[in-house]
XYZ file of N, CA and C in Angstrom:
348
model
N 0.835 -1.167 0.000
C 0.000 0.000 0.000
C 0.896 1.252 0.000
N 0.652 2.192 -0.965
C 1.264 3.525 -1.116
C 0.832 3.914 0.277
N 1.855 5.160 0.877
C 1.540 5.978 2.040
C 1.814 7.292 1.354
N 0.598 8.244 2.267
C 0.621 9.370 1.795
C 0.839 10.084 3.297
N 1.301 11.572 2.683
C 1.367 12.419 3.538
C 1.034 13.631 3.448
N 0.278 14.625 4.107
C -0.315 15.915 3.465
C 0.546 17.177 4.327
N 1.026 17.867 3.359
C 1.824 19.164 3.779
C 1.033 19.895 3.827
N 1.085 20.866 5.273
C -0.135 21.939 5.090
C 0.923 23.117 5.912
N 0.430 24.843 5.137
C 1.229 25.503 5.851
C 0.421 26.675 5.743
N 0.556 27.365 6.970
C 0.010 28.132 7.670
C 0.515 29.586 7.318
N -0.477 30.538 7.473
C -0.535 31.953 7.241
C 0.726 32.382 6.027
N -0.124 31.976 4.665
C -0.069 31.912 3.376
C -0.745 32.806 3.012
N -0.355 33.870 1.770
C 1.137 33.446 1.201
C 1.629 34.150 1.804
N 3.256 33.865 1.961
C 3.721 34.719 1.996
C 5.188 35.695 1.292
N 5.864 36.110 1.300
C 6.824 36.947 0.040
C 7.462 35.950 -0.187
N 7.767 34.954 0.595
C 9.050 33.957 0.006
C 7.854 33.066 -0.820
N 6.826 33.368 -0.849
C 6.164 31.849 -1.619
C 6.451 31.574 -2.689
N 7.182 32.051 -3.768
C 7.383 31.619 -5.053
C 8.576 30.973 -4.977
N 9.381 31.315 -4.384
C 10.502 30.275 -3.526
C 10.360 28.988 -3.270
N 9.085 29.023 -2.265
C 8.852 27.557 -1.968
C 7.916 26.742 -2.578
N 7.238 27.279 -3.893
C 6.461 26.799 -4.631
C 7.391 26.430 -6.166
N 8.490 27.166 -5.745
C 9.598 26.454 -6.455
C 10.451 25.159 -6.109
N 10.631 25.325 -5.092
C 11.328 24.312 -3.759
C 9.862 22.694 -3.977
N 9.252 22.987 -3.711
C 8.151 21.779 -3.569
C 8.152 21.612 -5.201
N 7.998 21.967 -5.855
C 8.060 21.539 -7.668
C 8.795 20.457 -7.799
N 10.568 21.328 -6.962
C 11.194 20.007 -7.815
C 11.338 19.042 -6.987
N 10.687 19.061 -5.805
C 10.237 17.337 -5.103
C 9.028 16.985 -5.538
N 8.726 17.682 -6.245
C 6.790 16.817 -6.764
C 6.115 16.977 -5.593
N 5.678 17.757 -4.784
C 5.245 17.763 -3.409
C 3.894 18.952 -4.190
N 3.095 19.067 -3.529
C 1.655 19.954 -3.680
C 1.360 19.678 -2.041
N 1.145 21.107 -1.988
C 0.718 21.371 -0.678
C -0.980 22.268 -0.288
N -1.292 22.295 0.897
C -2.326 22.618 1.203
C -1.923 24.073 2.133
N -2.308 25.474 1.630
C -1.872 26.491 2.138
C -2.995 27.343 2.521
N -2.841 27.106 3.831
C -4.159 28.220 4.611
C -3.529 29.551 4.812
N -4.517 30.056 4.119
C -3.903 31.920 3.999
C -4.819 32.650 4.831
N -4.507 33.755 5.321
C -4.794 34.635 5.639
C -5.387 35.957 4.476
N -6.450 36.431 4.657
C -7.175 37.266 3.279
C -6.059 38.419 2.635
N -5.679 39.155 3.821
C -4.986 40.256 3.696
C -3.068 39.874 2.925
N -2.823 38.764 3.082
C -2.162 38.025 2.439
C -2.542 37.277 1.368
N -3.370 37.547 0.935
C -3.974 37.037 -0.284
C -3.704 38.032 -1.435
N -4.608 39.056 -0.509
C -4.873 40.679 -0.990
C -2.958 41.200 -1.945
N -1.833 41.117 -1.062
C -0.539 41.522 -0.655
C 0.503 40.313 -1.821
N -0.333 39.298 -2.516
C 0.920 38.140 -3.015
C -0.197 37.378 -3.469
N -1.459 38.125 -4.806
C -2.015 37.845 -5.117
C -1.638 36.645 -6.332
N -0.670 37.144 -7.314
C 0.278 36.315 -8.084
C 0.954 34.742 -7.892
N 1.187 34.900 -6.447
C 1.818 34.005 -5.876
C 0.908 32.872 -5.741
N -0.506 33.214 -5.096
C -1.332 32.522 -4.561
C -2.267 31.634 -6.115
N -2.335 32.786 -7.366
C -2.695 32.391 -8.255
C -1.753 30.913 -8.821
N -0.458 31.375 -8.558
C 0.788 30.683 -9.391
C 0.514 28.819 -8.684
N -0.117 29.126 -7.199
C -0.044 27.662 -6.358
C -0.763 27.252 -7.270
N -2.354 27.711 -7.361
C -3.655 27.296 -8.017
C -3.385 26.618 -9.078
N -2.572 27.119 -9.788
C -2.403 27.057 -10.712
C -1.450 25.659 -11.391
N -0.644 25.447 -9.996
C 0.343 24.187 -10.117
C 0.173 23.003 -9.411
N -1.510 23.267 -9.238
C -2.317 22.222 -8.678
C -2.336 22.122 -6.700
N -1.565 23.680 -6.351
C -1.864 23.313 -4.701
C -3.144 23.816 -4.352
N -3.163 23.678 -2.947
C -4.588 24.239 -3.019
C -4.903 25.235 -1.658
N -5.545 26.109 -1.637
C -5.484 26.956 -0.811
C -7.089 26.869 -0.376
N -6.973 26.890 1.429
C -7.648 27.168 2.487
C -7.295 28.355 3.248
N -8.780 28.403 4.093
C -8.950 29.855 4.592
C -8.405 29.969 6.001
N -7.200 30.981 6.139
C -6.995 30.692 7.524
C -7.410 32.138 8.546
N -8.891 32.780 7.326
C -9.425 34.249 8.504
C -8.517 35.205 7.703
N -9.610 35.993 7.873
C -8.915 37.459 7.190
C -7.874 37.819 7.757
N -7.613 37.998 9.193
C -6.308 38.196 9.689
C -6.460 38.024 10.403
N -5.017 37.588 11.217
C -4.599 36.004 12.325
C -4.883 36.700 13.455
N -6.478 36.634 13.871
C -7.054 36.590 15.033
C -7.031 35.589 16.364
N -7.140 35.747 17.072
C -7.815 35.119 17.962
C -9.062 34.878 18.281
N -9.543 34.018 17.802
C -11.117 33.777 18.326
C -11.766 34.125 18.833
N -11.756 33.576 20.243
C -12.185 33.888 21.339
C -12.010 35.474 22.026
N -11.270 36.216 21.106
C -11.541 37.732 21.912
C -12.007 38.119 20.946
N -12.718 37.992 20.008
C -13.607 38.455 18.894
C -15.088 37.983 19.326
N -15.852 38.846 18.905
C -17.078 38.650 18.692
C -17.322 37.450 17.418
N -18.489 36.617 17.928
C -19.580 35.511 17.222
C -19.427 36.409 15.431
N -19.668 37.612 15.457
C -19.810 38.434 14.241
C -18.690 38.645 13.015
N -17.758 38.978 14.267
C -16.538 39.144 13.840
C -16.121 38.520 13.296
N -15.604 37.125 13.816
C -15.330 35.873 13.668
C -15.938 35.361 12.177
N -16.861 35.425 12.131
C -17.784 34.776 10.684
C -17.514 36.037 9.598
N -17.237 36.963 9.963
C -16.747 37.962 9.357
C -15.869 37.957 8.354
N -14.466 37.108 9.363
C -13.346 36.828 9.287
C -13.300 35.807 8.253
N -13.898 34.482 8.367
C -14.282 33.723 7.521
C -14.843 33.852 5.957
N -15.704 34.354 6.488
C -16.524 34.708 4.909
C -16.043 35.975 4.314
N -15.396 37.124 4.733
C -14.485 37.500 3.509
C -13.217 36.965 2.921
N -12.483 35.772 3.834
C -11.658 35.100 3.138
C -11.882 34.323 2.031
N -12.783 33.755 2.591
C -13.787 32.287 1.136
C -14.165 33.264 -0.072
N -14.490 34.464 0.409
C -15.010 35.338 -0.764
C -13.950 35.286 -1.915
N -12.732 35.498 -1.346
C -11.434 36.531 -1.844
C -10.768 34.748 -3.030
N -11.181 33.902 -2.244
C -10.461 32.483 -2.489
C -11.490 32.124 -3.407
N -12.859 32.079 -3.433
C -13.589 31.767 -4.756
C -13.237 32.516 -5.747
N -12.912 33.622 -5.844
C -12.983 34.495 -6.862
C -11.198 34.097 -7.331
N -10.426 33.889 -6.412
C -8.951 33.413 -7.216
C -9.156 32.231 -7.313
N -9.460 31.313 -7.152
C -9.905 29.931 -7.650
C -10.757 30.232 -9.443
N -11.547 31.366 -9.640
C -11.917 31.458 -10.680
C -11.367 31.720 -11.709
N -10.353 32.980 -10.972
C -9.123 33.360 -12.138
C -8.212 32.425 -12.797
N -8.157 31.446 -11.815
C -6.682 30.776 -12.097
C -7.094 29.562 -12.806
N -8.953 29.590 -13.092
C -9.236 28.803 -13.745
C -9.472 27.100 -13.460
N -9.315 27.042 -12.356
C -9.042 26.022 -11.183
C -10.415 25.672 -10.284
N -11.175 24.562 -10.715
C -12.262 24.048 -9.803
C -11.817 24.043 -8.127
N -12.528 24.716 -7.589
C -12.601 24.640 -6.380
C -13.248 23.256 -5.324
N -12.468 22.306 -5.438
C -13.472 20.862 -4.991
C -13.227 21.150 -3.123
N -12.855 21.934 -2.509
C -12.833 21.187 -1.403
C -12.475 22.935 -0.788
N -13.390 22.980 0.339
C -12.948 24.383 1.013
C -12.917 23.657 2.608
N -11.703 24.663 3.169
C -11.011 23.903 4.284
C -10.897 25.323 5.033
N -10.940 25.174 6.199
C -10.587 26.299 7.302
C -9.875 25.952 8.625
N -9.291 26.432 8.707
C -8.082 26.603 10.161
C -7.757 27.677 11.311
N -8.374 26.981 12.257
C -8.193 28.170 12.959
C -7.234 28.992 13.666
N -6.617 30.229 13.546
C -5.535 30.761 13.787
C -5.107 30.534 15.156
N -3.780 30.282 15.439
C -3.754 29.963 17.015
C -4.773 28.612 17.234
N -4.938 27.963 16.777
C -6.005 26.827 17.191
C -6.751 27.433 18.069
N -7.348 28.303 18.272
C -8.434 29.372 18.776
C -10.034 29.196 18.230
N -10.422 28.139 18.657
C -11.994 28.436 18.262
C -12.862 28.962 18.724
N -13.109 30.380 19.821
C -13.182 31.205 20.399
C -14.172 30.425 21.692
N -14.711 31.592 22.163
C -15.186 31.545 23.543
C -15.785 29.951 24.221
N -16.276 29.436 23.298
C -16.640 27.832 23.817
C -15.556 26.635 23.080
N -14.664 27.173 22.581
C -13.737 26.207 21.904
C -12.528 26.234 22.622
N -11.491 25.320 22.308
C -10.479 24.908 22.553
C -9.588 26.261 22.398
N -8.874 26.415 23.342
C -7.554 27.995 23.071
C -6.040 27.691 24.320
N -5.281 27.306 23.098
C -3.866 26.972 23.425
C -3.420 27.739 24.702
């Protein structure tokens, strides 16, 4: 039986990403990159270039909050303008969107959740 393993990296993209989307190429590696919106916004190119080379990007909140000292509002806030920002570069880059994934910053799932 083949074994697999899933690379996932956190508060994506960022300036070195074409670096390491160079770096993972020439191991054949595709990774799973939870971004942050405003880093989306900042290394829009970059994020297109993953899409584009088959990685795939999840939402890791408009910006790396903490949960639990945010408001219920906030929080979903946070969420749904990221997914916004990620459907619409998923469209550009021409790239079916099969699978939307979220992570919570700080493993912070606020006031009734788990906080490191």
């Amino acid at each position: 039986m083949k074994k697999q393993a899933v690379l996932t990296i956190d508060d994506a993209p960022s300036s070195g990403m074409n670096e390491k989307l160079a770096f993972l190429a020439s191991k054949g590696i595709h990774a799973i990159w939870f971004c942050n919106g405003v880093h989306l916004n900042a290394q829009r190119e970059a994020a297109l270039r993953a899409l584009r080379e088959g990685h795939l990007l999840a939402n890791h909140a408009w910006e790396h909050i903490r949960f639990s000292e945010h408001s219920f509002e906030e929080a979903q806030s946070q969420v749904r303008r990221t997914e916004q920002l990620l459907e619409a570069l998923y469209r550009e880059a021409g790239v079916r969107q099969e699978k939307r994934m979220f992570r919570f910053p700080f493993g912070d799932k606020g006031s009734s959740g788990y906080r490191p």
